[in-house]
Amino acid sequence: MGDKPVPRSGLRGPVVRKAAVAGVVGAGVVFFGLPALGTLAPSPRTMSYACTPTTGDAPSPELLVTLGGPASATASQAVTLTWLSTQSNDTTKQLKATAQIPTTEKIVMTGELVIIGPSPNATATVTATATGAPLTGEIQAGSPIPFPTVTATVTPNVAGTMVAKADKFTLRIGPETGGGVTYTCVIGTAGHTVPAEVSVIVSPSSSSSPSTSPSASPSASPSHTPSPTPTPKPTRTIYVTETATPSSTATKKSKGQVTHTPGGGVSTGGGGEVGPDARVLILTGAGLMLAAATGGLVLRARRRTVRH
């Protein structure tokens, strides 16, 4: 015997379940995956620096620099950018402490960010700083120096694309009151010379659009000077009595009231509605009915005769 056919209801179940799973996954990508793309941290970029210390030898470290910021912003609102630097895994390309750094000292970094845009051909330099948190432990001589994270605030005024690029920085190691050693570092001329950068899409601000209905100052209404009221003058009234007299040209009455007898009937306007007498119509209708009844009786009698 052959295989039993599978009911259609049995096939629809797995298909419906797979479609439901695909819909849930797609909704998760739309509602959770896409928004997360705007908050993903950019990958670090290796940058070669040439540093000049106040004392000691001049090192040339390689740092992994990461610039962070929002993917989008609004014009006339502050944008916070972060600058994170970490030492290279290559020990020969690290910036190391020349002496022991106790916990009473601080590491203070001040960097410069080159801002391009969002206005066309606009370039500016802003300073990124860090407060310099106390060290959690002593740093031994010859160990890599940890870099603090510095931040900068930029306020774009127009819509467009704003690009921030990492540039030179200074690193001071010493007491909070000052002193110690300071490294002044610039981007090297060899090695990894392309700076780390971050882009921010700036959208226009709704409050920056000019008003299309300017208010107009009301014009002063001209004052109306009333005309002088004329002074009334006294008047004099004269009364005159007149007596009516019969006219000599009046037409004399004739002896009779009717001087001319009109011919024909009185024009009443009803001639257009005059028609045949109603009695003629009634008699004609009655005759037609009588003839129809008589004809019907005759036909009925003939049919009876034929049947018999």
XYZ file of C-alpha atoms in Angstrom:
308
model
C 0.000 0.000 0.000
C 1.138 3.561 -0.677
C 1.869 6.205 1.880
C -1.105 7.896 3.389
C -1.580 11.462 2.236
C -0.656 14.055 4.807
C -3.554 16.359 5.661
C -3.112 19.970 4.661
C -3.635 21.037 8.257
C -0.537 19.053 9.211
C 1.577 20.909 6.638
C 0.304 24.312 7.612
C 1.433 23.985 11.247
C 5.248 23.950 10.645
C 4.954 26.656 7.969
C 3.004 28.925 10.293
C 5.515 28.371 13.123
C 8.490 29.160 10.861
C 6.798 32.292 9.570
C 6.102 33.427 13.134
C 9.738 32.875 14.137
C 10.972 34.797 11.078
C 8.607 37.660 11.892
C 9.850 37.865 15.479
C 13.490 37.864 14.351
C 12.806 40.536 11.724
C 11.000 42.734 14.246
C 13.906 42.381 16.656
C 16.353 43.494 13.977
C 14.221 46.516 13.071
C 13.429 47.686 16.592
C 16.641 46.743 18.386
C 19.359 46.147 15.801
C 18.999 49.266 13.691
C 18.947 51.735 16.603
C 21.998 50.033 18.041
C 23.970 50.805 14.872
C 23.970 54.490 15.805
C 25.532 53.753 19.201
C 28.233 51.264 18.198
C 31.684 52.426 19.330
C 34.094 53.024 16.417
C 37.104 50.747 16.157
C 40.425 52.122 17.461
C 43.047 53.402 15.049
C 46.790 53.103 15.544
C 48.550 56.467 15.512
C 52.292 57.125 15.601
C 53.388 60.018 17.817
C 56.656 61.792 18.388
C 56.889 62.993 21.986
C 59.232 65.514 23.551
C 59.571 65.366 27.389
C 60.727 68.175 29.612
C 63.476 65.833 30.850
C 64.855 62.579 29.534
C 64.839 60.875 26.164
C 62.260 61.537 23.448
C 60.105 58.448 22.894
C 58.044 57.684 19.769
C 55.088 55.635 20.990
C 52.241 54.103 19.010
C 48.838 54.529 20.555
C 45.480 52.959 19.813
C 43.231 56.027 19.638
C 39.447 55.806 19.658
C 37.204 58.834 19.161
C 33.609 58.419 20.229
C 30.458 60.476 19.836
C 26.811 60.263 18.838
C 25.942 59.195 15.317
C 23.523 62.122 14.946
C 22.870 65.443 16.612
C 20.757 68.576 16.278
C 22.043 72.002 15.372
C 22.508 74.473 18.255
C 22.818 71.599 20.753
C 26.024 70.516 22.499
C 27.763 67.339 21.289
C 30.142 65.483 23.620
C 33.164 63.767 22.042
C 35.441 61.309 23.854
C 39.109 60.510 23.247
C 40.456 57.201 24.526
C 44.124 56.222 24.124
C 45.676 52.856 25.020
C 49.251 51.656 24.763
C 50.413 49.344 21.988
C 51.056 45.680 22.700
C 54.533 46.160 21.265
C 56.705 46.982 24.297
C 59.206 48.798 22.100
C 56.539 51.305 21.057
C 55.149 52.187 24.457
C 55.388 55.370 26.474
C 56.923 54.192 29.753
C 57.463 55.790 33.126
C 61.049 56.913 33.625
C 60.631 56.785 37.422
C 58.190 55.429 39.967
C 54.864 57.303 39.997
C 53.270 57.320 43.487
C 49.543 57.470 44.108
C 49.836 61.063 45.316
C 50.579 62.209 41.768
C 48.196 62.558 38.845
C 48.301 61.961 35.118
C 46.677 64.857 33.261
C 46.132 64.792 29.497
C 45.097 67.691 27.259
C 44.425 66.953 23.592
C 43.402 68.913 20.520
C 40.591 67.875 18.176
C 40.335 69.259 14.679
C 36.665 69.860 13.814
C 35.720 69.946 10.122
C 32.226 71.165 9.229
C 29.333 71.090 9.378
C 29.564 74.418 7.526
C 31.351 74.101 4.156
C 35.123 74.729 4.403
C 34.836 75.326 8.164
C 37.694 74.067 10.367
C 38.199 74.669 14.080
C 40.321 73.289 16.921
C 38.845 72.429 20.304
C 40.580 71.256 23.464
C 39.775 67.924 25.088
C 40.678 67.708 28.755
C 40.445 65.342 31.716
C 40.238 66.212 35.399
C 42.944 63.731 36.288
C 41.672 61.108 38.716
C 44.043 59.888 41.463
C 46.029 56.748 40.715
C 44.688 53.513 42.163
C 48.178 52.102 42.583
C 51.818 52.983 42.139
C 53.303 52.741 38.653
C 56.758 51.246 38.612
C 59.569 52.659 36.511
C 59.640 51.108 33.038
C 55.882 50.298 33.101
C 53.553 51.695 30.394
C 51.826 54.904 31.442
C 48.020 54.677 31.505
C 46.201 57.390 29.568
C 43.066 59.031 30.983
C 39.972 59.500 28.814
C 39.491 63.123 27.747
C 36.285 64.759 26.540
C 35.383 67.822 24.484
C 32.094 69.625 23.853
C 31.218 71.001 20.423
C 28.055 72.918 19.456
C 27.343 72.897 15.702
C 25.284 75.837 14.484
C 24.104 74.498 11.109
C 23.042 71.193 9.630
C 25.509 68.951 7.815
C 28.251 66.435 8.569
C 30.742 67.223 11.337
C 34.029 65.281 11.460
C 36.342 65.327 14.495
C 39.975 64.186 14.145
C 42.538 63.510 16.867
C 45.639 65.711 16.807
C 48.505 66.535 19.199
C 48.324 66.270 22.981
C 50.279 66.904 26.167
C 50.666 64.496 29.075
C 51.758 65.753 32.485
C 52.780 63.393 35.292
C 53.349 64.904 38.714
C 51.758 66.409 41.817
C 48.452 68.226 41.568
C 50.143 71.516 42.479
C 52.369 71.311 39.382
C 55.808 70.177 38.389
C 56.788 66.668 37.378
C 57.409 65.708 33.768
C 55.363 66.798 30.743
C 55.321 65.089 27.347
C 54.391 67.126 24.280
C 53.359 64.723 21.526
C 52.546 65.399 17.857
C 51.568 63.074 15.037
C 54.690 61.521 13.578
C 55.869 61.929 10.037
C 56.329 58.180 9.556
C 54.339 55.121 10.487
C 50.612 55.485 11.176
C 49.995 59.124 10.318
C 46.253 58.944 9.563
C 44.411 60.352 12.593
C 41.469 58.689 14.267
C 38.172 60.384 13.522
C 34.461 60.273 14.205
C 31.557 61.647 12.110
C 28.336 63.171 13.408
C 25.317 63.896 11.220
C 23.814 67.216 12.301
C 20.148 67.796 11.495
C 18.554 71.273 11.400
C 16.939 72.599 14.526
C 13.235 73.389 14.431
C 13.758 76.551 16.472
C 16.312 77.947 14.028
C 13.815 78.435 11.182
C 12.824 82.086 10.719
C 9.276 83.148 11.250
C 7.313 83.587 8.040
C 4.714 85.917 9.533
C 6.477 89.017 10.892
C 4.418 91.198 13.122
C 3.579 94.562 11.675
C 3.436 97.680 13.802
C -0.034 99.135 13.802
C -0.261 102.464 12.009
C -1.592 105.405 13.913
C -5.112 106.313 12.877
C -5.392 109.923 11.731
C -7.294 112.199 14.069
C -10.529 113.603 12.699
C -11.180 117.275 13.387
C -14.927 117.870 13.717
C -16.348 120.646 11.571
C -17.845 123.572 13.462
C -21.593 123.425 14.037
C -23.335 126.251 12.164
C -25.336 128.665 14.273
C -29.078 128.426 13.398
C -30.667 131.582 12.045
C -34.201 132.718 13.035
C -36.947 132.076 10.432
C -40.252 133.878 9.743
C -43.521 132.003 8.903
C -46.233 133.584 6.683
C -49.738 132.025 6.552
C -51.813 132.431 3.255
C -55.542 131.408 2.890
C -56.724 130.295 -0.574
C -60.440 129.633 -1.706
C -61.134 127.054 -4.494
C -63.332 128.297 -7.391
C -65.025 126.081 -10.105
C -63.156 126.013 -13.374
C -64.893 127.463 -16.367
C -63.397 124.848 -18.626
C -64.931 121.863 -16.749
C -66.784 119.339 -18.972
C -70.550 119.394 -18.609
C -72.315 116.131 -17.737
C -74.582 114.521 -20.361
C -78.119 113.630 -19.630
C -77.577 109.845 -19.644
C -75.104 107.828 -17.629
C -74.103 105.592 -20.608
C -73.262 107.343 -23.799
C -72.015 104.262 -25.715
C -73.217 100.598 -25.580
C -70.386 98.106 -26.192
C -70.947 95.190 -28.566
C -70.407 91.495 -27.784
C -69.978 89.775 -24.422
C -67.851 90.745 -21.506
C -64.189 89.736 -21.824
C -63.770 87.501 -18.745
C -60.685 85.579 -19.889
C -62.386 82.133 -19.553
C -62.698 81.303 -23.204
C -59.475 79.305 -23.312
C -60.762 76.776 -20.750
C -64.165 76.040 -22.492
C -64.371 72.381 -23.748
C -66.962 69.702 -24.687
C -69.848 68.998 -22.376
C -69.098 66.471 -19.633
C -72.328 64.607 -20.245
C -71.098 63.545 -23.698
C -68.014 61.941 -22.151
C -70.066 60.116 -19.503
C -72.499 58.688 -22.049
C -69.700 57.573 -24.345
C -67.940 55.754 -21.504
C -71.122 54.044 -20.398
C -71.776 52.840 -23.953
C -68.296 51.359 -24.246
C -68.715 49.502 -20.955
C -72.103 48.109 -22.045
C -70.675 46.944 -25.379
C -67.763 45.227 -23.643
C -70.068 43.417 -21.221
C -72.336 42.266 -24.047
C -69.428 40.974 -26.095
C -68.130 39.046 -23.102
C -71.486 37.312 -22.576
C -71.701 36.354 -26.244
C -68.239 34.807 -26.229
C -69.014 32.856 -23.076
C -72.193 31.452 -24.573
C -70.333 30.279 -27.685
C -67.770 28.437 -25.640
C -70.452 26.524 -23.759
C -72.081 25.506 -27.019
C -68.830 24.172 -28.405
C -68.129 22.075 -25.283
C -71.537 20.448 -25.386
